[in-house]
Amino acid sequence: MFSFILGLQPTNRKNAASGAPTITGAGTISPASGPVGTVFTLTAPTATGVPAPTVTLTALTQNGVNVLGQVAAGQFTATAGGPLVATWTANNGVAPNATSTANAAISAAPAITAAGTISPASGPVGTVFTMIAATVSGVPAATVTLTALTQNGISVLGAVVGAQFTATATGPLVATWTASNGTAPDATSTANAAINPSITVTALGIDRGIYDSRAAFAANLAAVPLKGTGTVGEVVQARAVSLDDGGATTTAWADLLTISAGGNWAAAINVPRSSSWYRPEVRIKSTPAVTAQGSNRFGVGHVIAIWGQSEVSNMLIPFYSGTTPVAISDPEAVQIYTGADINPARTFVTTAQPFTAAVSAMAATLIASRPGEKFAVVFQAVPGTDPRQLVNDADPARLWANDKALHDLATADGRKVGIAAMSWFAAPGSLGANYGDALFP
């Protein structure tokens, strides 16, 4: 008899053991660097695990900004500078997942974000100009350098000290900055300023001085001397700016002269008689915006000098004015110069300050005779003096130097006496009937 033993194998034996993903070869980005526009290839890492994991690109940032949606067929085209960071994740359902990260560098050529400037935008020779560099973007950060500076077409880059340049000649000032970070192309920024000719006019010595219009010679113009400094070779133009009539009597611009070596100039402008005060104004003909104006005013009218002794000087002494001063309708029409013997001075005759009743009467008569016109009356008079004393230095009773000091005050700044009168017929009485022959031989 035969016997059999049947052996049964268990049917629930467990399959081989599972395992979480493990990176076996890191992901890469190729090339490792490149400028904007480069096509980067993203090569996934290799990974093992049981079951076999799936490797997926789960993140891609360009300079910190998510650009994962811009990947096509494993490639990404750089659009901005900065780090490019890719992250892959390996997943097979067994925790934990495995990740792999790769980096590349995207360089960006410099770009101007704010143009360079020159400050101030214009100025005369001698102006200190400041070069303010452009601001730029770029990866890596760009270096901005002043690479050119020309003054009227001539390089003056070597004259820049601490970003400043002192203008030495007229013409355009042009600065160029170059931004570079090793990625082509470099960026440039240019700025311009204007170096203008210069002009000054020296202020007249007094405010509201009167120039004679030569009415005694049937004329109606005064030659007003001006002087100042300016750029050599430039033509100076001048005019008289009318201040009291809305500019109605402002004179036309007139060429005066070409500034010669040394930069000093002097010339005169013709100005008509007017009721208005004027200010002198000058400009450079080639650059009309470059102007200068004198601070003191002047007028054009009549300058009268009266020579004599007591019959003239008594007008200035209140004792001899027994009447009440009259009202002065124009407080700026008449000014007098006194002090032929000592302390020359100028005074405007007004209702509030008539000087004396006699002087106020004289001023009122002049105003009534020539309304709107201006007068300067110079009292070259010292009581009790002899005209012969003026020409006799040995006789100190009337010193010519004192009369000259008053005359110099009245005629400063190129002003001139237009009418001279003399009233000296009361002395010296010792000449008697021969007075006229002695005085006017």
Coordinates of C-alpha atoms in Angstrom, one line a residue:
M1 CA 0.0 0.0 0.0
F2 CA 1.2 3.3 -0.9
S3 CA 0.6 6.5 1.2
F4 CA 0.9 10.2 0.0
I5 CA 1.6 13.4 2.0
L6 CA 0.3 16.6 0.3
G7 CA 2.2 19.8 1.3
L8 CA 0.5 23.2 0.8
Q9 CA 2.4 26.5 0.5
P10 CA 1.0 29.6 2.2
T11 CA -0.7 32.0 -0.3
N12 CA -0.4 35.3 1.7
R13 CA 3.4 35.7 1.7
K14 CA 4.3 39.4 1.6
N15 CA 5.9 41.0 -1.5
A16 CA 9.4 42.5 -1.5
A17 CA 9.9 45.5 0.9
S18 CA 8.9 49.1 -0.4
G19 CA 11.2 52.2 0.0
A20 CA 10.9 56.1 -0.1
P21 CA 12.5 57.9 -3.0
T22 CA 16.2 58.7 -2.9
I23 CA 18.1 61.2 -5.2
T24 CA 20.9 59.4 -6.9
G25 CA 21.9 62.1 -9.4
A26 CA 21.2 65.8 -8.8
G27 CA 19.2 67.9 -11.3
T28 CA 21.1 70.5 -13.3
I29 CA 20.5 73.7 -15.2
S30 CA 22.6 74.2 -18.4
P31 CA 24.4 76.4 -19.0
A32 CA 25.3 77.4 -15.5
S33 CA 25.1 81.1 -16.4
G34 CA 24.1 83.4 -19.2
P35 CA 22.6 86.7 -20.0
V36 CA 19.0 87.6 -20.4
G37 CA 17.7 85.7 -23.5
T38 CA 19.7 82.6 -22.8
V39 CA 17.7 79.3 -23.2
F40 CA 18.4 77.2 -20.1
T41 CA 17.8 73.4 -20.2
L42 CA 16.5 71.9 -17.0
T43 CA 17.7 68.3 -16.6
A44 CA 15.8 66.4 -14.0
P45 CA 17.7 64.4 -11.3
T46 CA 17.7 60.6 -11.1
A47 CA 16.1 58.8 -8.2
T48 CA 15.5 55.3 -6.8
G49 CA 12.8 53.9 -4.6
V50 CA 10.2 51.1 -4.4
P51 CA 8.1 51.5 -6.3
A52 CA 10.0 53.5 -8.8
P53 CA 9.4 57.3 -8.1
T54 CA 8.2 59.9 -10.5
V55 CA 10.4 63.0 -10.8
T56 CA 8.7 66.3 -11.5
L57 CA 9.9 69.9 -11.8
T58 CA 7.8 71.5 -9.1
A59 CA 9.4 75.0 -8.8
L60 CA 11.3 77.4 -11.0
T61 CA 12.1 81.0 -9.9
Q62 CA 13.9 83.8 -11.7
N63 CA 15.2 86.4 -9.3
G64 CA 12.7 85.2 -6.8
V65 CA 9.7 85.3 -9.1
N66 CA 7.8 82.1 -10.1
V67 CA 8.3 81.3 -13.8
L68 CA 7.4 77.6 -13.7
G69 CA 4.6 78.2 -16.2
Q70 CA 7.1 79.5 -18.7
V71 CA 9.0 76.1 -19.0
A72 CA 8.4 74.4 -22.3
A73 CA 9.9 71.0 -23.2
G74 CA 12.3 71.2 -20.3
Q75 CA 13.6 74.6 -21.3
F76 CA 13.3 78.2 -20.0
T77 CA 14.3 81.4 -21.8
A78 CA 15.6 84.0 -19.3
T79 CA 13.8 87.3 -19.3
A80 CA 15.4 89.1 -16.3
G81 CA 18.7 89.1 -14.4
G82 CA 19.2 87.3 -11.1
P83 CA 19.4 83.8 -9.8
L84 CA 17.5 81.0 -11.6
V85 CA 16.5 78.2 -9.1
A86 CA 14.9 74.9 -10.1
T87 CA 13.4 72.4 -7.7
W88 CA 12.4 68.8 -8.6
T89 CA 10.4 66.4 -6.4
A90 CA 10.7 62.6 -6.5
N91 CA 7.4 60.9 -5.3
N92 CA 6.5 57.2 -5.2
G93 CA 3.8 57.3 -2.6
V94 CA 6.2 56.4 0.2
A95 CA 7.0 59.2 2.5
P96 CA 9.1 61.3 2.5
N97 CA 9.4 62.7 -1.0
A98 CA 12.9 63.5 -2.2
T99 CA 13.9 66.9 -3.7
S100 CA 16.8 68.2 -5.8
T101 CA 17.7 71.8 -6.4
A102 CA 19.8 73.4 -9.1
N103 CA 21.0 77.0 -9.7
A104 CA 22.1 79.1 -12.6
A105 CA 23.0 82.8 -12.8
I106 CA 21.2 85.1 -15.3
S107 CA 23.2 88.2 -16.0
A108 CA 21.5 91.4 -17.2
A109 CA 23.3 94.2 -19.2
P110 CA 23.2 97.6 -17.6
A111 CA 20.2 99.8 -18.3
I112 CA 19.8 103.5 -17.4
T113 CA 17.0 104.0 -14.9
A114 CA 17.7 107.7 -14.3
A115 CA 19.8 109.9 -16.6
G116 CA 22.9 111.7 -15.4
T117 CA 22.6 115.4 -14.9
I118 CA 24.8 118.5 -14.7
S119 CA 24.0 121.1 -12.1
P120 CA 23.4 124.0 -12.7
A121 CA 22.0 123.7 -16.2
S122 CA 23.8 126.9 -17.2
G123 CA 26.2 129.5 -15.9
P124 CA 29.0 131.8 -16.9
V125 CA 32.7 131.1 -17.1
G126 CA 33.8 130.4 -13.6
T127 CA 30.7 128.5 -12.6
V128 CA 31.4 125.2 -10.7
F129 CA 29.3 122.5 -12.3
T130 CA 28.5 119.3 -10.5
M131 CA 28.3 116.0 -12.4
I132 CA 25.5 113.8 -11.0
A133 CA 25.9 110.3 -12.2
A134 CA 23.2 108.2 -13.8
T135 CA 21.5 105.4 -11.9
V136 CA 21.3 102.0 -13.5
S137 CA 20.0 98.5 -13.2
G138 CA 21.8 95.3 -14.1
V139 CA 23.0 92.0 -12.8
P140 CA 25.5 91.9 -11.4
A141 CA 25.4 95.5 -10.2
A142 CA 27.0 97.9 -12.7
T143 CA 29.7 100.4 -12.1
V144 CA 29.0 103.9 -13.4
T145 CA 31.9 105.9 -14.5
L146 CA 32.2 109.5 -16.0
T147 CA 34.0 108.6 -19.2
A148 CA 33.9 111.8 -21.1
L149 CA 33.5 115.6 -20.4
T150 CA 33.9 118.2 -23.1
Q151 CA 33.8 122.0 -22.9
N152 CA 33.0 123.5 -26.3
G153 CA 34.2 120.2 -27.9
I154 CA 37.5 120.0 -26.0
S155 CA 38.0 117.2 -23.5
V156 CA 38.3 118.5 -19.9
L157 CA 37.8 115.2 -18.2
G158 CA 41.1 115.5 -16.4
A159 CA 40.0 118.8 -14.8
V160 CA 37.1 117.1 -12.9
V161 CA 37.8 117.1 -9.1
G162 CA 35.3 115.3 -6.9
A163 CA 32.6 115.2 -9.6
Q164 CA 33.0 119.0 -10.1
F165 CA 34.3 121.1 -12.9
T166 CA 35.0 124.8 -13.0
A167 CA 34.1 126.3 -16.4
T168 CA 37.0 128.1 -18.1
A169 CA 35.5 128.8 -21.6
T170 CA 32.1 129.4 -23.1
G171 CA 30.2 126.8 -25.1
P172 CA 28.3 123.5 -24.5
L173 CA 29.4 121.3 -21.6
V174 CA 28.7 117.6 -22.3
A175 CA 29.2 114.8 -19.9
T176 CA 29.0 111.1 -20.6
W177 CA 28.7 108.3 -18.1
T178 CA 29.3 104.6 -18.9
A179 CA 27.7 101.8 -16.9
S180 CA 29.4 98.4 -17.1
N181 CA 29.0 95.0 -15.3
G182 CA 30.7 92.6 -17.7
T183 CA 27.6 91.9 -19.7
A184 CA 27.3 93.5 -23.1
P185 CA 26.3 96.0 -24.1
D186 CA 27.4 98.8 -21.7
A187 CA 24.9 101.6 -21.1
T188 CA 25.6 105.3 -21.5
S189 CA 24.0 108.4 -20.3
T190 CA 24.7 112.0 -21.6
A191 CA 23.9 115.3 -20.0
N192 CA 24.4 118.9 -21.2
A193 CA 24.9 122.3 -19.7
A194 CA 25.5 125.7 -21.2
I195 CA 28.6 127.8 -20.3
N196 CA 27.4 131.3 -21.1
P197 CA 29.4 134.4 -21.7
S198 CA 29.4 136.7 -18.7
I199 CA 28.6 140.4 -18.3
T200 CA 28.5 142.8 -15.4
V201 CA 27.7 146.5 -15.2
T202 CA 29.2 148.7 -12.5
A203 CA 26.6 150.4 -10.4
L204 CA 26.4 154.2 -10.7
G205 CA 27.9 156.0 -7.7
I206 CA 24.6 157.5 -6.5
D207 CA 20.9 156.7 -6.9
R208 CA 18.8 159.2 -9.0
G209 CA 21.7 161.3 -10.4
I210 CA 20.8 163.6 -13.2
Y211 CA 22.4 163.7 -16.6
D212 CA 22.1 166.8 -18.7
S213 CA 20.2 166.5 -21.9
R214 CA 22.0 169.5 -23.6
A215 CA 18.8 171.5 -23.9
A216 CA 21.0 174.6 -24.0
F217 CA 22.2 173.3 -27.4
A218 CA 18.7 172.4 -28.6
A219 CA 19.4 168.7 -28.0
N220 CA 17.4 166.1 -26.1
L221 CA 20.0 163.3 -25.3
A222 CA 22.4 162.6 -22.6
A223 CA 25.5 160.3 -23.1
V224 CA 25.5 158.1 -20.0
P225 CA 28.8 156.4 -19.4
L226 CA 28.7 152.7 -18.4
K227 CA 31.4 150.2 -17.6
G228 CA 31.8 146.6 -16.4
T229 CA 33.4 143.3 -17.1
G230 CA 32.6 140.5 -19.5
T231 CA 33.8 137.7 -21.7
V232 CA 36.5 138.7 -24.1
G233 CA 35.4 138.9 -27.7
E234 CA 31.7 139.3 -27.0
V235 CA 29.7 142.3 -28.2
V236 CA 28.0 144.3 -25.4
Q237 CA 24.6 145.8 -25.9
A238 CA 22.9 148.3 -23.6
R239 CA 19.7 150.0 -23.0
A240 CA 18.1 152.3 -20.4
V241 CA 15.1 150.6 -18.7
S242 CA 12.3 153.0 -17.9
L243 CA 10.9 152.4 -14.4
D244 CA 8.0 154.8 -13.9
D245 CA 5.9 154.5 -17.1
G246 CA 5.6 150.8 -17.6
G247 CA 8.7 150.7 -19.8
A248 CA 7.1 153.1 -22.3
T249 CA 10.3 155.1 -22.7
T250 CA 12.8 152.2 -22.4
T251 CA 15.4 152.7 -25.1
A252 CA 16.2 150.1 -27.8
W253 CA 19.1 147.8 -27.4
A254 CA 22.2 149.3 -28.9
D255 CA 25.6 147.8 -29.7
L256 CA 28.3 149.4 -27.5
L257 CA 31.6 147.6 -28.2
T258 CA 33.4 144.3 -28.4
I259 CA 35.0 143.4 -25.1
S260 CA 38.8 143.5 -25.5
A261 CA 41.6 141.6 -23.7
G262 CA 41.4 141.8 -20.0
G263 CA 37.6 141.6 -20.0
N264 CA 36.9 145.2 -18.9
W265 CA 34.7 147.4 -21.0
A266 CA 33.5 151.0 -21.0
A267 CA 31.2 152.9 -23.3
A268 CA 28.2 155.3 -23.3
I269 CA 24.5 155.0 -24.3
N270 CA 22.4 157.9 -25.5
V271 CA 19.3 158.4 -23.4
P272 CA 16.5 160.9 -24.1
R273 CA 15.1 163.4 -21.6
S274 CA 12.2 161.8 -19.7
S275 CA 10.1 162.2 -16.6
S276 CA 11.0 158.6 -15.7
W277 CA 13.9 157.2 -13.8
Y278 CA 16.0 154.7 -15.7
R279 CA 18.3 151.8 -14.8
P280 CA 21.1 150.8 -17.1
E281 CA 20.9 147.2 -18.5
V282 CA 23.5 145.4 -20.5
R283 CA 23.5 142.0 -22.3
I284 CA 25.7 139.8 -24.5
K285 CA 24.6 140.2 -28.1
S286 CA 25.3 136.5 -29.0
T287 CA 23.5 135.3 -25.9
P288 CA 20.6 137.7 -25.2
A289 CA 19.6 135.9 -22.1
V290 CA 22.8 136.9 -20.4
T291 CA 22.0 140.3 -18.9
A292 CA 23.0 142.5 -16.0
Q293 CA 21.3 145.6 -14.6
G294 CA 22.7 148.4 -12.6
S295 CA 21.2 148.8 -9.1
N296 CA 21.1 152.6 -9.0
R297 CA 18.7 154.7 -11.1
F298 CA 19.5 157.8 -13.1
G299 CA 17.5 160.5 -14.8
V300 CA 18.0 162.7 -17.9
G301 CA 17.0 166.4 -17.6
H302 CA 18.9 169.6 -16.8
V303 CA 22.0 170.3 -14.8
I304 CA 22.5 174.0 -13.9
A305 CA 25.5 175.4 -12.1
I306 CA 25.2 178.9 -10.6
W307 CA 28.4 180.6 -9.6
G308 CA 28.5 183.6 -7.3
Q309 CA 28.5 184.9 -3.8
S310 CA 25.9 186.2 -1.4
E311 CA 23.2 187.2 -3.9
V312 CA 23.1 183.4 -4.8
S313 CA 24.1 181.8 -1.5
N314 CA 21.4 183.8 0.4
M315 CA 18.8 181.6 -1.2
L316 CA 20.2 178.8 1.0
I317 CA 20.0 180.7 4.2
P318 CA 16.7 180.5 6.1
F319 CA 17.3 184.0 7.6
Y320 CA 16.8 185.6 4.1
S321 CA 13.6 183.6 3.4
G322 CA 10.9 185.6 5.1
T323 CA 8.0 183.8 3.4
T324 CA 6.4 180.4 3.7
P325 CA 7.8 177.7 1.5
V326 CA 5.5 176.8 -1.4
A327 CA 4.2 173.2 -2.1
I328 CA 6.3 171.1 -4.4
S329 CA 4.1 169.1 -6.8
D330 CA 6.8 166.7 -7.8
P331 CA 9.1 165.6 -5.0
E332 CA 11.7 164.0 -7.3
A333 CA 11.9 166.8 -9.9
V334 CA 14.5 169.1 -8.3
Q335 CA 17.6 168.3 -6.4
I336 CA 20.2 170.8 -5.3
Y337 CA 24.0 170.5 -4.6
T338 CA 25.3 172.8 -1.9
G339 CA 28.6 173.2 0.1
A340 CA 30.9 175.2 -2.2
D341 CA 32.9 176.2 0.9
I342 CA 32.7 173.0 2.9
N343 CA 30.8 169.6 3.1
P344 CA 29.3 169.2 -0.4
A345 CA 25.9 167.5 -0.3
R346 CA 22.9 166.7 -2.4
T347 CA 19.3 167.4 -1.3
F348 CA 15.9 166.7 -3.0
V349 CA 13.5 169.7 -2.7
T350 CA 10.1 168.6 -1.4
T351 CA 7.2 170.0 0.4
A352 CA 8.3 168.2 3.5
Q353 CA 11.9 169.4 3.1
P354 CA 11.9 172.7 1.1
F355 CA 15.4 173.6 2.3
T356 CA 14.4 177.3 2.3
A357 CA 11.4 179.3 1.1
A358 CA 13.6 180.7 -1.7
V359 CA 14.7 177.3 -2.8
S360 CA 11.2 175.9 -2.8
A361 CA 10.1 178.9 -4.9
M362 CA 12.8 178.2 -7.4
A363 CA 11.9 174.5 -7.5
A364 CA 8.2 175.2 -8.0
T365 CA 9.1 177.6 -10.8
L366 CA 11.2 175.1 -12.6
I367 CA 8.5 172.4 -12.3
A368 CA 5.9 174.7 -13.6
S369 CA 8.0 175.8 -16.5
R370 CA 9.0 172.3 -17.6
P371 CA 6.5 169.8 -16.2
G372 CA 7.7 166.3 -15.8
E373 CA 11.4 167.2 -16.3
K374 CA 14.2 166.8 -13.8
F375 CA 16.6 169.4 -12.6
A376 CA 19.9 169.4 -10.6
V377 CA 21.0 172.9 -9.5
V378 CA 24.6 173.3 -8.3
F379 CA 25.1 176.2 -6.0
Q380 CA 28.7 177.2 -6.5
A381 CA 28.3 180.2 -4.2
V382 CA 30.1 181.4 -1.1
P383 CA 29.0 184.8 0.4
G384 CA 31.5 187.7 0.6
T385 CA 33.9 186.4 -1.9
D386 CA 35.7 187.8 -4.9
P387 CA 35.8 185.9 -8.2
R388 CA 39.5 186.7 -8.4
Q389 CA 40.0 184.6 -5.3
L390 CA 39.1 181.5 -7.3
V391 CA 42.2 181.9 -9.5
N392 CA 44.5 183.1 -6.8
D393 CA 45.8 180.2 -4.7
A394 CA 47.6 182.7 -2.4
D395 CA 44.2 184.0 -1.3
P396 CA 42.5 181.5 1.0
A397 CA 39.2 183.4 1.2
R398 CA 37.7 181.3 -1.7
L399 CA 39.5 178.0 -2.4
W400 CA 39.2 176.6 -5.8
A401 CA 39.6 173.1 -4.3
N402 CA 36.4 173.5 -2.3
D403 CA 34.4 174.6 -5.4
K404 CA 35.9 171.7 -7.3
A405 CA 34.8 169.2 -4.6
L406 CA 31.2 170.3 -5.0
H407 CA 31.5 170.2 -8.8
D408 CA 33.0 166.7 -8.6
L409 CA 30.1 165.5 -6.5
A410 CA 27.6 166.9 -9.0
T411 CA 29.4 165.5 -12.0
A412 CA 30.4 162.1 -10.7
D413 CA 29.6 159.0 -12.9
G414 CA 30.2 161.1 -16.1
R415 CA 27.4 163.7 -15.4
K416 CA 28.0 167.1 -16.9
V417 CA 26.8 170.7 -16.3
G418 CA 24.6 171.7 -19.2
I419 CA 24.0 175.4 -18.2
A420 CA 26.4 177.6 -16.2
A421 CA 25.3 181.0 -14.9
M422 CA 27.2 183.6 -12.9
S423 CA 25.8 186.3 -10.7
W424 CA 28.7 188.1 -9.1
F425 CA 27.9 191.7 -9.6
A426 CA 27.6 192.8 -6.0
A427 CA 31.3 192.5 -5.2
P428 CA 34.0 193.6 -5.1
G429 CA 32.5 197.0 -4.7
S430 CA 35.9 198.6 -4.8
L431 CA 36.0 198.2 -8.6
G432 CA 33.0 200.6 -8.9
A433 CA 32.2 201.5 -12.5
N434 CA 35.1 199.4 -13.7
Y435 CA 33.6 196.2 -12.3
G436 CA 32.5 194.8 -15.7
D437 CA 35.8 195.6 -17.4
A438 CA 37.7 193.8 -14.5
L439 CA 35.5 190.8 -14.6
F440 CA 35.2 190.4 -18.4
P441 CA 38.2 192.1 -19.9

